[in-house]
Each structure stands twice: as structure tokens, then as C-alpha cells.
Short mmCIF file of C-alpha atoms in Angstrom, two decimals:
data_model
loop_
_atom_site.label_atom_id
_atom_site.label_comp_id
_atom_site.label_asym_id
_atom_site.label_seq_id
_atom_site.Cartn_x
_atom_site.Cartn_y
_atom_site.Cartn_z
CA MET A 1 10.09 27.28 -28.58
CA ASP A 2 9.51 29.12 -31.84
CA GLY A 3 7.31 32.15 -31.21
CA PHE A 4 7.77 32.20 -27.49
CA GLU A 5 7.66 35.80 -26.19
CA ASN A 6 10.43 36.52 -23.66
CA ARG A 7 10.22 35.67 -19.97
CA ILE A 8 7.09 36.03 -17.95
CA ARG A 9 6.52 39.37 -16.34
CA PRO A 10 5.68 39.60 -12.59
CA ASP A 11 2.16 40.77 -13.37
CA GLU A 12 1.63 37.84 -15.76
CA LEU A 13 2.89 35.35 -13.16
CA ALA A 14 0.53 36.89 -10.57
CA ALA A 15 -2.38 36.49 -13.01
CA VAL A 16 -1.66 32.79 -13.59
CA LEU A 17 -1.18 32.05 -9.89
CA ALA A 18 -4.39 33.89 -9.10
CA VAL A 19 -6.22 31.33 -11.33
CA VAL A 20 -4.56 28.47 -9.47
CA THR A 21 -5.38 29.96 -6.13
CA LYS A 22 -9.03 30.46 -7.11
CA ARG A 23 -9.40 26.81 -8.10
CA THR A 24 -7.21 25.15 -5.41
CA SER A 25 -7.03 27.60 -2.54
CA MET A 26 -3.25 27.29 -2.59
CA GLU A 27 -1.39 30.57 -1.99
CA PHE A 28 2.03 31.56 -3.34
CA ASP A 29 4.77 33.97 -2.19
CA ILE A 30 5.89 35.34 -5.55
CA LYS A 31 8.78 37.33 -3.99
CA VAL A 32 10.30 34.14 -2.62
CA SER A 33 9.57 31.73 -5.46
CA HIS A 34 9.47 34.06 -8.51
CA SER A 35 12.25 32.36 -10.50
CA TYR A 36 11.10 28.85 -9.72
CA LEU A 37 7.46 29.45 -10.61
CA THR A 38 8.37 31.45 -13.73
CA SER A 39 10.53 28.63 -15.10
CA LYS A 40 7.88 26.03 -14.36
CA ILE A 41 5.09 27.95 -16.08
CA GLU A 42 7.28 28.55 -19.07
CA ILE A 43 7.54 24.75 -19.41
CA VAL A 44 3.75 24.61 -19.49
CA LEU A 45 3.67 27.28 -22.25
CA LYS A 46 6.15 25.36 -24.41
CA LYS A 47 4.43 22.03 -23.91
CA PHE A 48 1.13 23.34 -25.14
CA LYS A 49 2.69 25.57 -27.76
CA LEU A 50 1.39 28.86 -26.31
CA CYS A 51 3.34 31.96 -27.23
CA ASN A 52 2.49 33.97 -24.16
CA VAL A 53 0.66 34.04 -20.83
CA GLY A 54 -2.37 35.73 -22.35
CA MET A 55 -2.89 32.65 -24.50
CA LEU A 56 -2.55 30.43 -21.44
CA LEU A 57 -5.16 32.46 -19.44
CA SER A 58 -7.55 32.31 -22.42
CA ARG A 59 -7.14 28.58 -22.62
CA LEU A 60 -7.74 28.22 -18.92
CA ASP A 61 -10.97 30.23 -19.16
CA CYS A 62 -12.25 27.58 -21.65
CA VAL A 63 -11.36 24.34 -19.87
CA LEU A 64 -12.50 22.53 -16.78
CA SER A 65 -10.18 21.66 -13.88
CA GLY A 66 -9.83 18.09 -15.20
CA HIS A 67 -8.26 19.19 -18.44
CA ASP A 68 -4.69 18.12 -19.27
CA ILE A 69 -3.39 21.70 -19.36
CA TRP A 70 -4.86 22.32 -15.90
CA TYR A 71 -3.04 19.25 -14.48
CA HIS A 72 0.25 20.49 -15.91
CA LEU A 73 -0.26 23.98 -14.50
CA VAL A 74 -1.01 22.60 -10.99
CA ASP A 75 2.06 20.36 -11.26
CA ALA A 76 4.13 23.43 -12.23
CA ALA A 77 2.85 25.55 -9.32
CA SER A 78 3.12 22.79 -6.71
CA VAL A 79 6.13 22.00 -4.61
CA HIS A 80 6.96 18.32 -4.65
CA GLU A 81 9.60 18.11 -1.96
CA THR A 82 9.57 14.79 -0.14
CA ASP A 83 11.76 11.88 0.89
CA PHE A 84 11.65 8.47 2.58
CA ASN A 85 11.34 8.55 6.35
CA ARG A 86 11.56 12.33 6.33
CA HIS A 87 10.33 12.69 9.93
CA ALA A 88 11.60 10.05 12.39
CA GLU A 89 8.86 11.11 14.83
CA ILE A 90 6.24 9.50 12.56
CA ASN A 91 7.76 6.05 13.05
CA GLU A 92 7.61 6.51 16.81
CA ILE A 93 3.98 7.65 16.65
CA LEU A 94 3.02 4.72 14.49
CA LYS A 95 4.72 2.17 16.72
CA CYS A 96 2.90 3.61 19.73
CA TYR A 97 -0.43 3.55 18.02
CA ILE A 98 0.09 -0.06 16.89
CA ARG A 99 0.88 -1.13 20.50
CA GLU A 100 -2.27 0.62 21.73
CA ASN A 101 -4.52 -1.02 19.14
CA LYS A 102 -3.21 -4.54 18.63
CA GLY A 103 -5.38 -7.02 16.76
CA ARG A 104 -7.22 -4.56 14.54
CA GLN A 105 -7.06 -3.62 10.92
CA PHE A 106 -5.21 -0.35 10.30
CA SER A 107 -5.89 2.26 7.72
CA ILE A 108 -3.61 5.30 7.18
CA TRP A 109 -4.00 8.24 4.75
CA SER A 110 -1.16 10.41 3.48
CA SER A 111 -3.29 13.29 2.29
CA SER A 112 -0.66 15.10 0.26
CA CYS A 113 1.63 12.29 -0.63
CA SER A 114 3.51 13.85 -3.55
CA THR A 115 5.53 11.14 -5.31
CA GLY A 116 4.71 8.49 -2.67
CA GLN A 117 7.80 8.15 -0.49
CA GLU A 118 5.80 8.88 2.68
CA VAL A 119 3.19 6.20 1.82
CA TYR A 120 5.87 3.54 1.23
CA SER A 121 7.75 4.63 4.40
CA VAL A 122 4.58 4.14 6.45
CA ALA A 123 3.87 0.80 4.82
CA ALA A 124 7.41 -0.40 5.61
CA THR A 125 7.04 0.59 9.27
CA MET A 126 3.82 -1.38 9.52
CA LYS A 127 5.50 -4.43 8.02
CA LEU A 128 8.56 -4.12 10.24
CA ASN A 129 6.25 -4.08 13.28
CA GLY A 130 4.56 -7.34 12.31
CA ILE A 131 1.38 -5.76 10.92
CA ASP A 132 -0.03 -7.36 7.77
CA ASP A 133 -3.68 -6.26 7.93
CA PHE A 134 -3.39 -2.61 6.82
CA ILE A 135 -3.85 -0.22 3.91
CA VAL A 136 -2.02 3.05 3.32
CA HIS A 137 -3.88 5.56 1.12
CA GLY A 138 -2.00 8.28 -0.69
CA SER A 139 -3.66 11.31 -2.38
CA ASP A 140 -2.34 14.42 -4.08
CA ILE A 141 -3.54 17.31 -6.21
CA SER A 142 -0.88 16.47 -8.84
CA GLY A 143 -1.66 13.75 -11.32
CA GLN A 144 1.98 13.60 -12.37
CA CYS A 145 3.13 13.02 -8.79
CA LEU A 146 0.56 10.23 -8.37
CA CYS A 147 1.77 8.49 -11.52
CA SER A 148 5.30 8.53 -10.05
CA ALA A 149 3.97 7.24 -6.78
CA MET A 150 2.06 4.33 -8.32
CA ASN A 151 5.10 3.43 -10.41
CA GLY A 152 7.19 3.32 -7.23
CA THR A 153 10.61 3.70 -8.91
CA TYR A 154 13.08 6.06 -7.34
CA GLU A 155 16.68 7.19 -7.88
CA ASN A 156 17.42 8.30 -4.33
CA CYS A 157 16.65 5.50 -1.89
CA GLU A 158 19.41 5.99 0.70
CA ASN A 159 16.87 6.54 3.54
CA PHE A 160 14.81 3.38 2.65
CA LEU A 161 15.35 -0.16 3.72
CA VAL A 162 16.94 -2.38 0.98
CA VAL A 163 14.74 -5.29 1.98
CA PHE A 164 11.77 -3.50 0.45
CA LEU A 165 13.47 -2.57 -2.82
CA SER A 166 14.00 -4.51 -6.02
CA GLN A 167 17.50 -5.45 -7.15
CA CYS A 168 19.32 -2.67 -8.93
CA LYS A 169 19.95 -3.41 -12.62
CA LEU A 170 23.54 -3.17 -13.78
CA GLY A 171 24.48 0.43 -14.58
CA GLU A 172 21.24 1.85 -13.13
CA ARG A 173 20.74 3.87 -9.94
CA LYS A 174 16.97 3.56 -9.81
CA ARG A 175 15.26 1.06 -7.51
CA SER A 176 11.63 -0.05 -7.37
CA ILE A 177 9.45 -0.63 -4.37
CA CYS A 178 8.73 -4.34 -3.94
CA SER A 179 5.27 -5.73 -4.54
CA VAL A 180 4.81 -6.69 -0.85
CA LEU A 181 4.50 -2.91 -0.08
CA LYS A 182 2.81 -1.83 -3.31
CA GLU A 183 -0.15 -4.20 -2.73
CA LYS A 184 -0.76 -2.44 0.59
CA THR A 185 -1.21 1.02 -1.02
CA ASN A 186 -4.04 2.90 -2.71
CA PHE A 187 -3.31 6.16 -4.62
CA PHE A 188 -5.91 8.63 -5.83
CA LEU A 189 -6.23 12.21 -7.07
CA PHE A 190 -7.65 14.59 -4.51
CA ASN A 191 -7.50 18.24 -3.53
CA ILE A 192 -7.77 18.47 0.29
CA ALA A 193 -8.97 22.11 0.06
CA SER A 194 -11.91 21.29 -2.19
CA ASP A 195 -15.49 20.81 -1.00
CA GLN A 196 -15.45 17.31 -2.38
CA ASN A 197 -15.64 14.42 0.08
CA VAL A 198 -12.87 11.80 -0.02
CA ASP A 199 -14.15 8.38 -1.01
CA ILE A 200 -12.40 6.19 1.53
CA PRO A 201 -13.65 4.71 4.81
CA PRO A 202 -12.70 6.32 8.11
CA VAL A 203 -8.99 5.94 8.91
CA ASP A 204 -6.77 5.53 11.98
CA ILE A 205 -4.08 8.06 11.12
CA ILE A 206 -3.97 11.01 8.70
CA LEU A 207 -0.61 12.56 7.73
CA CYS A 208 -0.70 16.15 6.48
CA LEU A 209 2.74 17.57 7.19
CA ASN A 210 4.21 20.62 5.49
CA THR A 211 1.08 21.12 3.43
CA LEU A 212 -1.14 23.61 5.27
CA ILE A 213 1.64 26.18 5.15
CA TYR A 214 0.53 26.84 1.57
CA TYR A 215 -2.92 28.04 2.65
CA CYS A 216 -4.37 31.03 4.50
CA ASP A 217 -5.46 30.57 8.11
CA LYS A 218 -9.13 30.25 7.21
CA THR A 219 -8.47 27.46 4.65
CA ARG A 220 -6.07 25.75 7.08
CA VAL A 221 -8.87 25.43 9.58
CA LYS A 222 -11.31 24.19 6.90
CA ILE A 223 -8.88 21.50 5.84
CA ALA A 224 -7.89 20.39 9.37
CA VAL A 225 -11.56 20.07 10.44
CA LYS A 226 -12.40 18.20 7.23
CA LEU A 227 -9.52 15.71 7.78
CA ALA A 228 -10.48 15.25 11.42
CA ARG A 229 -13.97 14.17 10.41
CA LYS A 230 -12.41 11.31 8.46
CA LEU A 231 -10.72 9.84 11.52
CA LYS A 232 -12.00 6.88 13.47
CA PRO A 233 -12.65 7.58 17.17
CA GLY A 234 -9.24 7.76 18.88
CA GLY A 235 -7.59 8.31 15.49
CA LEU A 236 -4.67 10.68 14.94
CA LEU A 237 -4.25 13.73 12.66
CA LEU A 238 -0.49 14.49 12.21
CA LEU A 239 0.51 17.96 11.18
CA GLY A 240 3.83 19.78 10.91
CA TYR A 241 4.80 22.28 13.59
CA ASN A 242 4.58 25.12 11.05
CA ASP A 243 1.28 24.00 9.47
CA LEU A 244 -1.15 25.40 12.03
CA VAL A 245 -1.20 28.65 13.94
CA ARG A 246 -3.81 29.54 16.60
CA LEU A 247 -6.02 26.56 15.87
CA ASP A 248 -8.17 24.57 18.33
CA ILE A 249 -10.02 21.71 16.75
CA LYS A 250 -13.09 20.74 18.74
CA ASN A 251 -13.24 17.20 20.13
CA MET A 252 -9.48 16.81 19.50
CA GLU A 253 -6.70 16.55 22.06
CA ALA A 254 -3.41 18.13 20.97
CA SER A 255 0.11 17.00 21.83
CA ARG A 256 3.55 17.21 20.16
CA ASN A 257 6.43 14.85 19.33
CA GLY A 258 9.36 16.85 17.97
CA TYR A 259 8.33 18.52 14.76
CA VAL A 260 4.99 16.64 14.52
CA VAL A 261 1.83 18.04 16.10
CA ILE A 262 -0.62 15.24 17.05
CA TYR A 263 -4.35 15.72 17.25
CA ARG A 264 -6.16 12.74 18.75
CA LYS A 265 -9.87 12.44 18.02
CA ASP A 266 -12.24 11.97 20.98
CA PHE A 267 -13.14 8.27 21.39
CA LEU A 268 -16.84 9.28 21.76
CA LYS A 269 -17.04 11.16 18.46
#
């Protein structure tokens, strides 16, 4: 970009990420992700025709969190790593929960769904187990990721069942999720670390794997407790093995299936 001033210095990167942390509670290891984060923030500078980080920080001081530049900054700082059926244990847990609760309507929430593969994987598992009365909610802090999720078109679908994909057009690698799954999903913008309450009814299962690792211990507890409150009695909160350390959630019984840590809410709560 014309007028762009060199690469971002470490102190400038730290200043930008401090703003993101203040507004989202997300934390970043600059030593580990310096090159990745620098390149992503440079993209934001170029998109909004800002010559340096100082101009970016000045702009952020003047805008609310819902502003377009803010969404792009959060997208740049967020990690959007996901895939279809990433954890086989989730399918086992879903099947067991379905058997235990036959004849009811199911609602599941992927609380940090990124570009939606987890949401569609869960919906496919429900369909394959003969369940038609269900809804899978997907939320994320990234508006760009949610647009991709709602679009439901992917280039890498090797880990997804062909029966739930549209036919591939000649010369194209991308496939789209079929309408029979899309109609069972609900995507919305949400920051799980905020004080805002999520506007969905209580759910049976909440998935929050590989997300809490980006927060400090205090915020991890806050998020986990907040999510647990949204469960139906007997509902499950699923976390990754590395997400929580030294955490006991009141009125929740903990167990483990492979990488997935399962917290079951007390039936009396």
C-alpha cells in the first residue's frame, strides 16, 4: 500500500493486542505468534488505508466495538482453526446422550464455532442417528467466520459425509452443505467472555473445545460458569482437555472421554 510504513514493531503489536484483550478478554502469546499476528494486522492497515499502527490505535479510540474496522481487527487476531468431525469423541458423546434422552427435542450450542464445520458435523450426527427434532446453534466473535458458516461452502470436505454435500460443479473443489442440515442451524455473533447474556433458550449440550486456552484462569472460570448456566438439567458442557486447569464447577459432575472433558449439570439445578 502506498504510504505504508515498514513492518509493525513488537511494541506496536503489543499495543494493538492490548486493545483487543481489553475488549474481548482474549490473551495472546506474542513470542509464539508474532509473525502471524503482524501479517494479519498489516492486512487491516492496508484495507482501511492506514499508514501506521498509530493511526489504527487512534481510529479504534473513536469507534465502538460494532464498527467494521473492529470486526476486521478481531478477525485478524483470532485463530480460526477448525475442521469437520475434528474430535471423534464428540460423536460418541452425542450418541450416548441421544440414547439417554429419546423422544425429546434436542438443542446444541457450538459456542465458538469459527467457520461452522463443528455445527454441521453435529447436525449430521443427529440426522444419522434418526433425530429430526433438533437445532444446532453456532456463535463466534468473528463476523467474517459467521458469514462463511452461514454460507456453508467449503473446499476441504474430506472428513464430511458426501450424502450431506451438494454435487461438485465441474472444475471446482468447493462443496456446499445441503439444505437438510442448514435448516437445522442458527448462527449468531457472540463473545462468550462478555457480560452479555446469550439470547437462546437453555440447551442440552454446549461445545467449547480449544477456546478457553486463549483466556486467563479467572476468565476461563467466568466463561465456564456462564455456559453451565445455559444448560438444561442433566445437560453437558464439553471442553477440551487443555481448556481448563484447576477448575471445579459447582453442581457439575466431571468425567472424560479421550480429549474431551465432560461436565454434566445436576438434574436438580
